[in-house]
Structures are given as structure tokens and as C-alpha cells.
Amino acid sequence: MSGPHGAGDVIDGRYEIRSDVGEGGMQFVYAAHDKLIGRMVALKTPKNKSATKRFKRSAIVAAKVNHPNVAKTLDYVRDGTNRYLIEELIEGSDLQDALLHRSGCLDPYSAAKVFHHLAKGVAAAHHAGVVHRDLKPTNVMVVGGYSLNEIKITDFGIAKMANEELIEAAEGGTSTMTTSQTAVGALPYMAPEAIETPRAVGSAADVWSVGAMMFHLLSGAPPFGTGLAAVRRILDGTPPPTPAFLTANPQFASLAKELMDVALQCLQKNPDDRPMADEIVTLCGMLCYSIEPRAEGVIRRIDYGAYGFIETEGPDVFFHTSSVYGPRLVQVGANVIFASYDGGGARRAHPVVVVDAPQA
Amino acid sequence: MRTLPARYQPSGPTVHGGMSSVAFCMDKVLERPVAVKFLQATTHRRRMDDELAALLKMRSKHVVQIYDLCKFSDNYIGIIQEFIDGKDLFESFAPPNGIDGYYRQLWQIASGISDIHAVDVIHRDIKPNNVKIDPEGVIKIFDFGLARDAGPAAATVGFVGTPGFAAPELYATAAKFTSAIDVYAFGATSLFMATGDLTPELKAIPPAPLPTGYFGAIRIPTGKNGTALSAEVVRLLDACLAKNPNDRPAITEVRDALARHLLFDRHQALVVFRGSPSYLNAANRAIALRFGTVGSVDIAYDGLKFAVTAASGEVYINNRPVATGYQLPGCCVVALGSPARRNNERVFITFDVSHPEIVV
Ligand SMILES: Nc1ncnc2c1ncn2[C@@H]1O[C@H](COP(=O)(O)OP(=O)(O)O)[C@@H](O)[C@H]1O
Ligand SMILES: [Mg+2]
């Protein structure tokens, strides 16, 4: 376990630490058992004790947002000199670990679902007057892996705090930018105004970040790359080129293009030119996409380069190569994520996305 | 009343109900309003424990969330709940916003009750007064005052419930009841939400059966004339109010039917024939697929599903021979030419059905 706590530690006589969930630039995250109520919760504590005042503010901000696509704030406690935010424990992993880590991109149906739910959560926050400021894949939690049972945004609260560090990093120039852990993770999704005038960012910066994540989900990479080079490209204002595979397959071309068009609108340099979160919700609400659960398998065989079978835990599933989305070649032995439908002899898979083999 | 921890500052008078009272407070730590429900378990200790257990089991978008608990004594507790800003459906009755708005509200309530029943809990007091719409338009069910687990122990002595919404079996001496009482109450709530009142039959004590096909006569105001409910919804809502609990549908069946009708005429099928895409939807309801003299099939969309309306020759869908009336699965391949033929003597047409996602 990392950070100040180990399993068995009890915070405020009530929250018993069970395990370590993760750590980012700003905070340690633990899974804890709330002994009073008898349920599991997420417990977050800032890394930097001098930041406690801002941490409290951040908890208050987070508590204002109440929506199914936003992690619920449950409590805020102090124990000795430490401060803790208690939040709904989301039993899943973040967008980075759950999805991007192995596949790079999602099929357009899944991407549409993520887009729709992200926009809903962000819109609810904006209605409550809350700007996230630090939207990035590790602040989006996913339950059910590729099946996307639930999508929840977290760390609305820490935004302001991260922002201060981001401001320091931004004002300290590009060298600080690349050494600040917070800035490094957030950078590829950061709006130009968040880099140039970090003290004056509004809700349009969140819209940019949602667009940047969408771009990543659809195309397999953040729109302006990562690291230092991204800063220049983000500020440049030139729209990022979209890979040809997006529209190469008539099975996916139309939805992929519709989604990418919205993502690119979000990535306009001038904040006033970007849509409101509400407008993205409306657009997504009109899109047709299937939300079937996804399964995982390995390509067993491919015949005539046209169709084949996927080995799964159950019976093999039939697929046609025209159902495969993404830049990666489908070949025997490849790991794939797919949805499947009733069929004679075997179920039929659609869509199919090639992913890395799971790590042992 | 015992004093609450200082962090909860009363912001108005305490409202007293049958078995409990509710105080609206400001949580000074997180600077947000909360609703504190006090439960005194003098003779109803089990009921108090049941309510708590029920609420804690719940993980639903449509059920109010517990933040915290205060135990004043073994028999007296305060449940700190999320405060839903807005009026309940009884206080704020307004004619439904078109048939879609009506279905959407009913679907959300049915979803909430489904989540409750999924953890083997009976709400026992479903009525418009116990349902609120939050500022984001999300429907939340609250007041589990009478919740008790389903199963053999689900029997009570004497009447508990709200006349007008209480199922007939609750009026029997030593009433035995099941989750079907929530389905009955849902039916009565649906009627109230359409008309703003209950019928004399429902108000009678005990309630009398409604005239058959009652919901068929209801018109939801839209434009000059009202809109009738779809036949399937009429059948299900009528059945919710059946005298015999066994004749009532499961709430999940009602929920799923409402979801289907919410998507009426909003489905789309993407048909790719030899690399060129076309769409089947409300604007373009039928398609004919032909391959010389080998086989031909007509497929039509009726607003809810895609089905074969004519077929001749060798027609296979997902590898199964099909005839008129066959309903297409979500995604499929239509093959003209039997599998006995060589691949170049057959044509394959992909047919992928999707629809907008209902997101709250
Ligand atoms: N409410 C939660 N429930 C479960 N896991 C969470 C929750 N909030 C955050 N996490 C996990 O903790 C990890 C660390 O979070 P954080 O310190 O905020 O890092 P980052 O700056 O990368 O977002 C996240 O990547 C996420 O996987
Ligand atoms: Mg985070």
C-alpha cells in the first residue's frame, strides 16, 4: 500500500482502510469500509498537507453535483492533521485502465455511449455552476469494462486544486509543465486557454476536454499527442488530422464521422465557438448506437480473408471482417472485444475491435 | 427529539409523518442541504431496521441516496439523505409533456421499482407523493417508510399503505402481500399522472376493479387532440391494477415495454449491400433485397421492430432459413443463396439495428 495508510487503519473512528485503489499527482485513493453504515466507500486524502484548505473547498464543490454520471460525495472528515473526502466507491476502473490501456480506441457505438454519458455528467455540473477543469481519462470511472455498465466522472472537487498546480506549472513554463505529475496526465486533454490563461477558464474548457477524450476514443490517440510537443499543437489552433480508418468501413463510417464532427467542434481554439455540454447531450441523444454487452475472445480462424470464428469461454462466435473497427489488423490469435447476436450454428459478432492480450 | 450533530443545522420546521419525521438541514461541512429522517422504533423496531437495510442495499439512479447515519439510541436513528430539490409528483401535478414525456416518467419510476425489487425489497408505499423529479429531470423514489423484504415474512397485521394506491389484498385481515403491491401502486400512480386524479373505483375502500380497458380511453394532451397510449402499454397498465396479484405483470416487464415505446419510430437499420450503405427507419420503412433468381426478401420497420414481410427462394439470416414474419435480431447478415452454394454464388448483406439510448 502506498501513502500514509495501510489496511486496518481506521479514520475518524468510522472508515476502515481495506485496500489501496490508486494514486495520482494530488491524492491517495483507498477503498474503505464504513463501519457505521456497513458499506464500502472511496476515501481520498491529499498528498500535500499544505493543500488541505483547498481540499476542503474541493469537497464542497464536488458535493454540489448530483447526477448518475458523477461520483457521489458522501462525507468530508478531518482526523488529526489529515483531511479525507469520502466518495461513492466505484467498482470498476478508470477509462485509461479499463479501456484505452489495451485497445487504444473503441468502436463508434461504445464511443458514442461514453460521449453521451460524459456530456450528461458535465452538463449537470455546469448547471450547478461547477467547472471540472481537470477532465482526463483517469478521472472517468467505468463499471463493467467494455460493456460500459456505468460511466461516472470523479474528482470534480479536486479540479480547483489541480488547477492551482496546473497554474503553477503553466506559469512556470514548459519545463515545470513536464515535471508536474498532474500536468503530465492532464496535458493531452487540456484546453488552450487552460494553458495560456489558466486563471480564467470556464465551462468551455471542460467541453474541450470531453472532445479531446472523444477524439482519443475514436482514433486511438489524443488529438495533439502527448508531452511537450502537445502544448505547441494545442496552442496552434490547427485542427488535428483524423485517421483514414475512421471512415474507411461503410459499417461504421457514418456514426464515426458524426461523432468526430462533434469532437472537432469541441476542439475549436476559441472557447466561444465550442458547443455547450447541453448541446452535446442533445446531439448524442439523437444518435443511434447499440449498447449490447461486450465479450472478449481470441480469433481462432479466418477463411478467405472474409470471415471466421472467435474462440470464447462458450461456443465459438462467427464474425465477418467487415465488422472489425480500428487501425489494427485482425489475424489469427488476436484478442478481440465484441458484441454478439443470435444466429444459426453460431452467434454473429458485431462490432469487433482488436485489443492487446490481457497482462498476466 | 435528540440533537443532531452540530454539522447539521435545521433550515426549516420538522415535518411529521405517520411513523417518522423529516427535518431539512444544512450540512455545514459540505455546505449542502440534506433531508434527515428520524425513525423512532418503539413498536416498529423491525420496520426501522428494514427501511435502513433496504436503502443501503439500493444502488439505483432512481432511489434517494443515504449519506450518513446518526444513532441516538438503539431505537432511535436519523438517516441523513440526499435532499432532492423540487416538488413531489403530487404537489406539482401537471399534465404530461406529450406521450413521450409520460412514458419517460413512467419508465423512470418503473426502473426505480425494478431496482428495488431486484434486491428483494418491497417499497410498500409507492405514490406520487413519494416520487420527486430532481433539477436534472431524474426521477427519484423516496420514503421507504414501510419497506420490508419480500418472501415468506412479507406479511403484516392490519392495514399499512395509502388508500387509493394500496392494492386490494392489503385490506384483508392478516394481509399477505408480495412485490405485486408495488405494481398495483405503480398502476394507480400512472393513472394519477395521466389525469391528475384517481377514479372513484380506486378511491373506494377497498378499491373496486376499474372498467376493462380503462387506460385505452386515456388521452395524453398533445396539440388539439390527445394521444392514446399504445395497445401494449394499455394492456400492461390495466393489468397492473388487476385485483388478483398473480394477474399483475412483473415491474421489469412494464419497464421494458415502456422503453420500447419510448423508442417508437426511432430505430434505424444500417443495410450494407456490396459496400454501399442505406438506412431503414421511420422515413424509409421498407427495403427489398434481391439476387437474380436465387432469392429475394422484403424487410419492413413497424416502429418497434424489423421483420420479414415477404421471402422467396434461398434466404438466410444469420445462417438460418427464414420466412415471412421472422423478426430480425439486432445485428445480422442476410444471405441470398443457400450455404450449399459456392461463396461467389451468394450475396451477403449486413443489417445492423440500433436506436438512441435513453439516458437520464
Ligand atoms: N470513487 C472512486 N472509486 C474507485 N476508484 C477511484 C475513485 N476515484 C478515483 N479512483 C481511482 O484512483 C486512481 C487515482 O486517482 P487520482 O489520485 O485522482 O489520480 P489522477 O490524478 O490520475 O486522476 C484513479 O486512477 C482511479 O482509478
Ligand atoms: Mg483523479
CSV table of C-alpha atoms in Angstrom, one decimal, chain A residues 1-342:
chain,number,residue,atom,x,y,z
A,1,MET,CA,0.0,0.0,0.0
A,2,SER,CA,1.2,3.5,-0.8
A,3,GLY,CA,0.6,6.7,1.0
A,4,PRO,CA,0.0,7.4,4.7
A,5,HIS,CA,-2.3,4.4,5.4
A,6,GLY,CA,-2.3,0.7,5.5
A,7,ALA,CA,-5.1,-1.9,5.7
A,8,GLY,CA,-6.8,-1.8,9.0
A,9,ASP,CA,-6.3,1.9,9.8
A,10,VAL,CA,-9.5,3.5,11.0
A,11,ILE,CA,-10.2,7.1,10.1
A,12,ASP,CA,-12.4,9.2,12.3
A,13,GLY,CA,-13.5,6.0,14.2
A,14,ARG,CA,-15.5,5.0,11.2
A,15,TYR,CA,-13.8,4.4,7.9
A,16,GLU,CA,-11.6,1.3,8.0
A,17,ILE,CA,-9.0,1.2,5.2
A,18,ARG,CA,-9.2,-2.1,3.2
A,19,SER,CA,-7.0,-1.5,0.2
A,20,ASP,CA,-5.1,0.9,-1.9
A,21,VAL,CA,-7.0,1.9,-5.1
A,22,GLY,CA,-4.6,4.2,-6.8
A,23,GLU,CA,-2.6,7.4,-6.6
A,24,GLY,CA,-2.4,10.4,-8.8
A,25,GLY,CA,-0.5,13.6,-8.7
A,26,MET,CA,-2.6,15.2,-6.0
A,27,GLN,CA,-4.0,12.5,-3.7
A,28,PHE,CA,-4.0,8.9,-2.4
A,29,VAL,CA,-7.2,6.9,-3.0
A,30,TYR,CA,-8.2,4.0,-0.8
A,31,ALA,CA,-11.1,1.6,-0.6
A,32,ALA,CA,-12.5,1.7,3.0
A,33,HIS,CA,-15.3,0.1,4.9
A,34,ASP,CA,-17.8,2.5,6.5
A,35,LYS,CA,-18.3,0.7,9.8
A,36,LEU,CA,-21.3,2.9,10.8
A,37,ILE,CA,-23.3,2.3,7.7
A,38,GLY,CA,-21.8,-1.0,6.6
A,39,ARG,CA,-20.8,-0.3,3.1
A,40,MET,CA,-17.6,0.2,1.1
A,41,VAL,CA,-16.6,3.8,0.2
A,42,ALA,CA,-13.7,5.5,-1.6
A,43,LEU,CA,-11.5,7.6,0.7
A,44,LYS,CA,-9.3,10.3,-0.7
A,45,THR,CA,-6.6,12.2,1.1
A,46,PRO,CA,-4.3,14.9,-0.4
A,47,LYS,CA,-0.7,14.3,-0.8
A,48,ASN,CA,0.3,17.7,0.1
A,49,LYS,CA,-0.7,18.7,3.6
A,50,SER,CA,-0.4,22.4,2.8
A,51,ALA,CA,-3.2,21.9,0.3
A,52,THR,CA,-5.8,20.9,3.0
A,53,LYS,CA,-7.7,24.2,2.8
A,54,ARG,CA,-8.2,23.8,-1.0
A,55,PHE,CA,-9.0,20.2,-0.4
A,56,LYS,CA,-12.0,21.2,1.7
A,57,ARG,CA,-13.1,23.7,-0.9
A,58,SER,CA,-12.8,21.0,-3.5
A,59,ALA,CA,-15.0,18.6,-1.5
A,60,ILE,CA,-17.7,21.3,-1.2
A,61,VAL,CA,-17.6,21.9,-4.9
A,62,ALA,CA,-17.9,18.2,-5.7
A,63,ALA,CA,-20.8,17.9,-3.2
A,64,LYS,CA,-22.9,20.3,-5.3
A,65,VAL,CA,-23.1,18.0,-8.3
A,66,ASN,CA,-25.7,15.3,-8.0
A,67,HIS,CA,-26.1,13.1,-11.1
A,68,PRO,CA,-25.9,9.4,-12.0
A,69,ASN,CA,-22.8,10.1,-14.2
A,70,VAL,CA,-20.9,11.8,-11.4
A,71,ALA,CA,-19.4,10.0,-8.4
A,72,LYS,CA,-21.4,11.0,-5.3
A,73,THR,CA,-19.7,12.9,-2.5
A,74,LEU,CA,-20.6,11.3,0.8
A,75,ASP,CA,-18.6,12.9,3.6
A,76,TYR,CA,-15.6,15.0,4.5
A,77,VAL,CA,-13.7,14.4,7.7
A,78,ARG,CA,-10.6,15.6,9.4
A,79,ASP,CA,-8.6,13.2,11.6
A,80,GLY,CA,-5.7,14.8,13.3
A,81,THR,CA,-3.9,16.9,10.7
A,82,ASN,CA,-5.2,14.8,7.8
A,83,ARG,CA,-8.2,15.5,5.7
A,84,TYR,CA,-10.4,13.0,3.9
A,85,LEU,CA,-13.0,13.1,1.2
A,86,ILE,CA,-15.4,10.1,1.3
A,87,GLU,CA,-17.0,9.3,-2.0
A,88,GLU,CA,-19.1,6.6,-3.6
A,89,LEU,CA,-16.7,3.7,-4.4
A,90,ILE,CA,-17.0,2.8,-8.0
A,91,GLU,CA,-16.2,-0.8,-8.5
A,92,GLY,CA,-14.5,-0.7,-11.8
A,93,SER,CA,-11.5,1.1,-13.2
A,94,ASP,CA,-10.8,4.4,-14.9
A,95,LEU,CA,-11.2,4.9,-18.6
A,96,GLN,CA,-7.5,4.7,-19.1
A,97,ASP,CA,-7.1,1.3,-17.3
A,98,ALA,CA,-10.5,-0.1,-18.3
A,99,LEU,CA,-10.5,0.7,-22.0
A,100,LEU,CA,-7.7,2.7,-23.5
A,101,HIS,CA,-4.8,0.8,-21.9
A,102,ARG,CA,-5.5,-2.3,-24.1
A,103,SER,CA,-7.3,-1.1,-27.1
A,104,GLY,CA,-6.3,2.4,-27.9
A,105,CYS,CA,-9.7,3.0,-29.5
A,106,LEU,CA,-13.3,1.9,-29.1
A,107,ASP,CA,-15.8,1.0,-31.7
A,108,PRO,CA,-18.0,4.0,-32.6
A,109,TYR,CA,-21.1,2.6,-30.7
A,110,SER,CA,-19.1,2.3,-27.5
A,111,ALA,CA,-17.5,5.7,-28.1
A,112,ALA,CA,-21.0,7.2,-28.6
A,113,LYS,CA,-22.1,5.8,-25.3
A,114,VAL,CA,-19.1,7.2,-23.4
A,115,PHE,CA,-19.6,10.6,-25.1
A,116,HIS,CA,-23.3,10.7,-24.2
A,117,HIS,CA,-22.8,9.9,-20.6
A,118,LEU,CA,-19.8,12.1,-20.2
A,119,ALA,CA,-21.7,15.0,-21.7
A,120,LYS,CA,-24.6,14.3,-19.4
A,121,GLY,CA,-22.4,14.4,-16.3
A,122,VAL,CA,-20.5,17.5,-17.4
A,123,ALA,CA,-23.8,19.3,-18.3
A,124,ALA,CA,-25.2,18.5,-14.8
A,125,ALA,CA,-22.1,20.0,-13.3
A,126,HIS,CA,-22.3,23.1,-15.4
A,127,HIS,CA,-26.0,23.6,-14.5
A,128,ALA,CA,-24.8,23.6,-10.8
A,129,GLY,CA,-22.2,26.2,-11.7
A,130,VAL,CA,-19.3,23.8,-11.3
A,131,VAL,CA,-16.4,23.5,-13.8
A,132,HIS,CA,-14.3,20.4,-13.6
A,133,ARG,CA,-11.1,21.8,-15.1
A,134,ASP,CA,-9.2,18.5,-15.0
A,135,LEU,CA,-11.2,16.1,-17.2
A,136,LYS,CA,-9.0,13.3,-18.4
A,137,PRO,CA,-9.3,9.5,-18.8
A,138,THR,CA,-8.2,8.8,-15.2
A,139,ASN,CA,-11.0,11.0,-13.8
A,140,VAL,CA,-13.6,9.0,-15.6
A,141,MET,CA,-14.6,5.7,-13.9
A,142,VAL,CA,-16.1,2.8,-15.8
A,143,VAL,CA,-18.0,-0.1,-14.4
A,144,GLY,CA,-18.3,-3.3,-16.4
A,145,GLY,CA,-15.2,-2.8,-18.6
A,146,TYR,CA,-16.0,-2.7,-22.3
A,147,SER,CA,-19.7,-3.3,-21.6
A,148,LEU,CA,-19.8,0.2,-20.1
A,149,ASN,CA,-22.5,-0.6,-17.5
A,150,GLU,CA,-21.8,2.7,-15.8
A,151,ILE,CA,-19.7,5.8,-16.5
A,152,LYS,CA,-19.0,8.3,-13.8
A,153,ILE,CA,-16.9,11.4,-13.6
A,154,THR,CA,-14.9,11.8,-10.5
A,155,ASP,CA,-12.7,14.5,-8.9
A,156,PHE,CA,-14.9,17.4,-9.7
A,157,GLY,CA,-13.7,18.7,-6.4
A,158,ILE,CA,-10.0,18.4,-6.9
A,159,ALA,CA,-10.3,20.3,-10.1
A,160,LYS,CA,-9.7,23.7,-8.5
A,161,MET,CA,-6.8,22.3,-6.6
A,162,ALA,CA,-5.3,20.6,-9.5
A,163,ASN,CA,-5.9,23.9,-11.3
A,164,GLU,CA,-3.6,25.7,-8.9
A,165,GLU,CA,-0.9,23.2,-9.5
A,166,LEU,CA,-1.6,23.5,-13.2
A,167,ILE,CA,-1.3,27.3,-13.0
A,168,GLU,CA,2.0,27.0,-11.2
A,169,ALA,CA,3.1,24.6,-13.9
A,170,ALA,CA,1.8,26.7,-16.8
A,171,GLU,CA,3.3,29.9,-15.4
A,172,GLY,CA,6.5,28.1,-14.6
A,173,GLY,CA,6.9,27.4,-18.3
A,174,THR,CA,7.2,24.2,-20.2
A,175,SER,CA,9.9,22.6,-18.0
A,176,THR,CA,7.6,22.7,-14.9
A,177,MET,CA,4.8,21.5,-17.1
A,178,THR,CA,6.5,18.3,-17.9
A,179,THR,CA,7.7,17.6,-14.4
A,180,SER,CA,4.4,18.2,-12.6
A,181,GLN,CA,2.7,14.8,-12.5
A,182,THR,CA,-0.8,16.4,-12.5
A,183,ALA,CA,0.0,18.4,-15.6
A,184,VAL,CA,1.5,15.5,-17.5
A,185,GLY,CA,-1.6,13.4,-17.2
A,186,ALA,CA,-4.0,16.2,-18.0
A,187,LEU,CA,-2.0,17.9,-20.7
A,188,PRO,CA,-3.2,16.0,-23.7
A,189,TYR,CA,-6.8,16.9,-22.8
A,190,MET,CA,-6.2,20.5,-21.7
A,191,ALA,CA,-7.8,23.4,-23.5
A,192,PRO,CA,-5.6,26.1,-24.9
A,193,GLU,CA,-6.9,28.7,-22.5
A,194,ALA,CA,-6.1,26.4,-19.6
A,195,ILE,CA,-2.5,26.6,-20.7
A,196,GLU,CA,-2.4,30.2,-21.7
A,197,THR,CA,-4.7,31.9,-19.2
A,198,PRO,CA,-5.2,29.3,-16.5
A,199,ARG,CA,-6.8,31.7,-14.1
A,200,ALA,CA,-9.7,32.4,-16.5
A,201,VAL,CA,-11.1,29.1,-17.6
A,202,GLY,CA,-14.8,28.5,-17.9
A,203,SER,CA,-17.1,25.6,-18.7
A,204,ALA,CA,-15.9,25.6,-22.4
A,205,ALA,CA,-12.6,24.2,-21.2
A,206,ASP,CA,-14.5,21.1,-20.0
A,207,VAL,CA,-16.1,20.8,-23.4
A,208,TRP,CA,-12.7,20.9,-25.0
A,209,SER,CA,-11.5,18.1,-22.7
A,210,VAL,CA,-14.6,15.9,-23.5
A,211,GLY,CA,-13.9,16.5,-27.2
A,212,ALA,CA,-10.2,15.5,-26.7
A,213,MET,CA,-11.2,12.3,-24.9
A,214,MET,CA,-13.7,11.5,-27.7
A,215,PHE,CA,-11.1,12.1,-30.3
A,216,HIS,CA,-8.9,9.7,-28.4
A,217,LEU,CA,-11.6,7.0,-28.0
A,218,LEU,CA,-12.4,7.1,-31.7
A,219,SER,CA,-9.0,7.4,-33.2
A,220,GLY,CA,-6.8,5.7,-30.7
A,221,ALA,CA,-4.6,8.7,-29.7
A,222,PRO,CA,-5.1,12.1,-28.1
A,223,PRO,CA,-5.7,14.8,-30.7
A,224,PHE,CA,-2.5,16.7,-30.2
A,225,GLY,CA,-0.2,14.0,-29.0
A,226,THR,CA,1.4,13.8,-25.5
A,227,GLY,CA,4.3,15.6,-23.7
A,228,LEU,CA,5.8,18.9,-24.6
A,229,ALA,CA,5.0,18.7,-28.3
A,230,ALA,CA,1.3,18.7,-27.4
A,231,VAL,CA,1.5,22.1,-25.9
A,232,ARG,CA,2.6,23.8,-29.1
A,233,ARG,CA,0.0,21.9,-31.1
A,234,ILE,CA,-2.8,22.7,-28.7
A,235,LEU,CA,-2.0,26.4,-28.8
A,236,ASP,CA,-1.5,26.4,-32.5
A,237,GLY,CA,-5.3,26.1,-33.3
A,238,THR,CA,-4.9,23.8,-36.2
A,239,PRO,CA,-7.5,21.0,-36.1
A,240,PRO,CA,-5.9,17.6,-35.7
A,241,PRO,CA,-5.9,15.3,-38.7
A,242,THR,CA,-8.3,12.3,-38.3
A,243,PRO,CA,-7.0,8.9,-39.3
A,244,ALA,CA,-8.5,7.4,-42.5
A,245,PHE,CA,-9.7,4.2,-40.8
A,246,LEU,CA,-12.5,6.1,-39.1
A,247,THR,CA,-14.5,6.3,-42.4
A,248,ALA,CA,-12.9,3.5,-44.4
A,249,ASN,CA,-15.5,0.9,-43.4
A,250,PRO,CA,-19.1,1.6,-44.5
A,251,GLN,CA,-20.4,-0.2,-41.4
A,252,PHE,CA,-19.0,2.5,-39.2
A,253,ALA,CA,-18.3,5.5,-41.4
A,254,SER,CA,-21.5,7.4,-40.7
A,255,LEU,CA,-21.5,7.2,-36.9
A,256,ALA,CA,-17.8,7.7,-36.7
A,257,LYS,CA,-18.0,10.8,-38.8
A,258,GLU,CA,-20.9,12.2,-36.8
A,259,LEU,CA,-19.1,11.7,-33.6
A,260,MET,CA,-15.8,13.0,-34.9
A,261,ASP,CA,-17.5,16.2,-36.2
A,262,VAL,CA,-18.9,16.9,-32.7
A,263,ALA,CA,-15.5,16.1,-31.1
A,264,LEU,CA,-13.8,18.6,-33.6
A,265,GLN,CA,-16.4,21.3,-32.7
A,266,CYS,CA,-15.4,20.8,-29.1
A,267,LEU,CA,-11.7,21.3,-30.1
A,268,GLN,CA,-12.1,24.8,-31.6
A,269,LYS,CA,-9.5,27.1,-30.3
A,270,ASN,CA,-11.9,29.9,-29.4
A,271,PRO,CA,-13.9,28.8,-26.4
A,272,ASP,CA,-17.0,30.7,-27.7
A,273,ASP,CA,-17.1,28.6,-30.8
A,274,ARG,CA,-17.4,25.3,-28.9
A,275,PRO,CA,-20.9,23.7,-28.2
A,276,MET,CA,-22.3,23.8,-24.7
A,277,ALA,CA,-22.4,20.5,-22.8
A,278,ASP,CA,-26.2,20.6,-23.2
A,279,GLU,CA,-25.8,20.7,-27.0
A,280,ILE,CA,-23.6,17.7,-27.0
A,281,VAL,CA,-26.2,15.8,-24.9
A,282,THR,CA,-28.9,16.8,-27.4
A,283,LEU,CA,-26.7,15.6,-30.3
A,284,CYS,CA,-25.8,12.3,-28.6
A,285,GLY,CA,-29.5,11.8,-27.7
A,286,MET,CA,-30.3,11.6,-31.4
A,287,LEU,CA,-27.5,9.2,-32.4
A,288,CYS,CA,-28.3,5.5,-33.0
A,289,TYR,CA,-25.9,3.2,-31.4
A,290,SER,CA,-26.2,-0.3,-29.9
A,291,ILE,CA,-25.5,-0.9,-26.3
A,292,GLU,CA,-25.1,-4.7,-26.2
A,293,PRO,CA,-22.8,-6.0,-23.6
A,294,ARG,CA,-19.3,-6.8,-24.8
A,295,ALA,CA,-17.4,-10.1,-24.5
A,296,GLU,CA,-13.8,-11.0,-25.1
A,297,GLY,CA,-12.3,-13.7,-27.2
A,298,VAL,CA,-9.4,-14.8,-29.5
A,299,ILE,CA,-9.5,-15.2,-33.2
A,300,ARG,CA,-9.5,-18.9,-34.0
A,301,ARG,CA,-9.5,-18.8,-37.8
A,302,ILE,CA,-10.1,-16.6,-40.7
A,303,ASP,CA,-11.3,-18.0,-44.1
A,304,TYR,CA,-10.7,-16.4,-47.5
A,305,GLY,CA,-9.8,-13.2,-45.6
A,306,ALA,CA,-13.5,-12.6,-45.3
A,307,TYR,CA,-14.9,-14.3,-42.2
A,308,GLY,CA,-14.0,-16.5,-39.3
A,309,PHE,CA,-14.6,-17.6,-35.8
A,310,ILE,CA,-13.8,-16.2,-32.4
A,311,GLU,CA,-12.9,-18.6,-29.6
A,312,THR,CA,-14.7,-17.6,-26.4
A,313,GLU,CA,-15.4,-19.1,-23.0
A,314,GLY,CA,-18.6,-20.5,-24.5
A,315,PRO,CA,-19.2,-21.7,-28.1
A,316,ASP,CA,-17.3,-20.0,-30.9
A,317,VAL,CA,-18.7,-16.9,-32.4
A,318,PHE,CA,-18.9,-16.1,-36.1
A,319,PHE,CA,-17.5,-12.8,-37.4
A,320,HIS,CA,-17.1,-11.1,-40.8
A,321,THR,CA,-14.0,-9.0,-41.3
A,322,SER,CA,-16.3,-6.0,-42.3
A,323,SER,CA,-17.4,-5.9,-38.6
A,324,VAL,CA,-13.9,-5.1,-37.5
A,325,TYR,CA,-13.2,-1.5,-36.5
A,326,GLY,CA,-9.9,0.2,-35.8
A,327,PRO,CA,-6.4,0.5,-37.2
A,328,ARG,CA,-5.2,-2.9,-36.1
A,329,LEU,CA,-5.1,-5.9,-38.4
A,330,VAL,CA,-7.4,-8.8,-37.4
A,331,GLN,CA,-5.4,-12.0,-37.5
A,332,VAL,CA,-5.5,-15.5,-36.0
A,333,GLY,CA,-4.5,-15.4,-32.3
A,334,ALA,CA,-5.6,-11.7,-31.9
A,335,ASN,CA,-7.5,-10.8,-28.8
A,336,VAL,CA,-10.8,-9.1,-29.6
A,337,ILE,CA,-13.7,-7.4,-27.9
A,338,PHE,CA,-17.1,-7.8,-29.5
A,339,ALA,CA,-20.9,-7.8,-29.1
A,340,SER,CA,-22.8,-10.8,-30.4
A,341,TYR,CA,-26.2,-11.6,-31.8
A,342,ASP,CA,-28.3,-14.7,-32.2
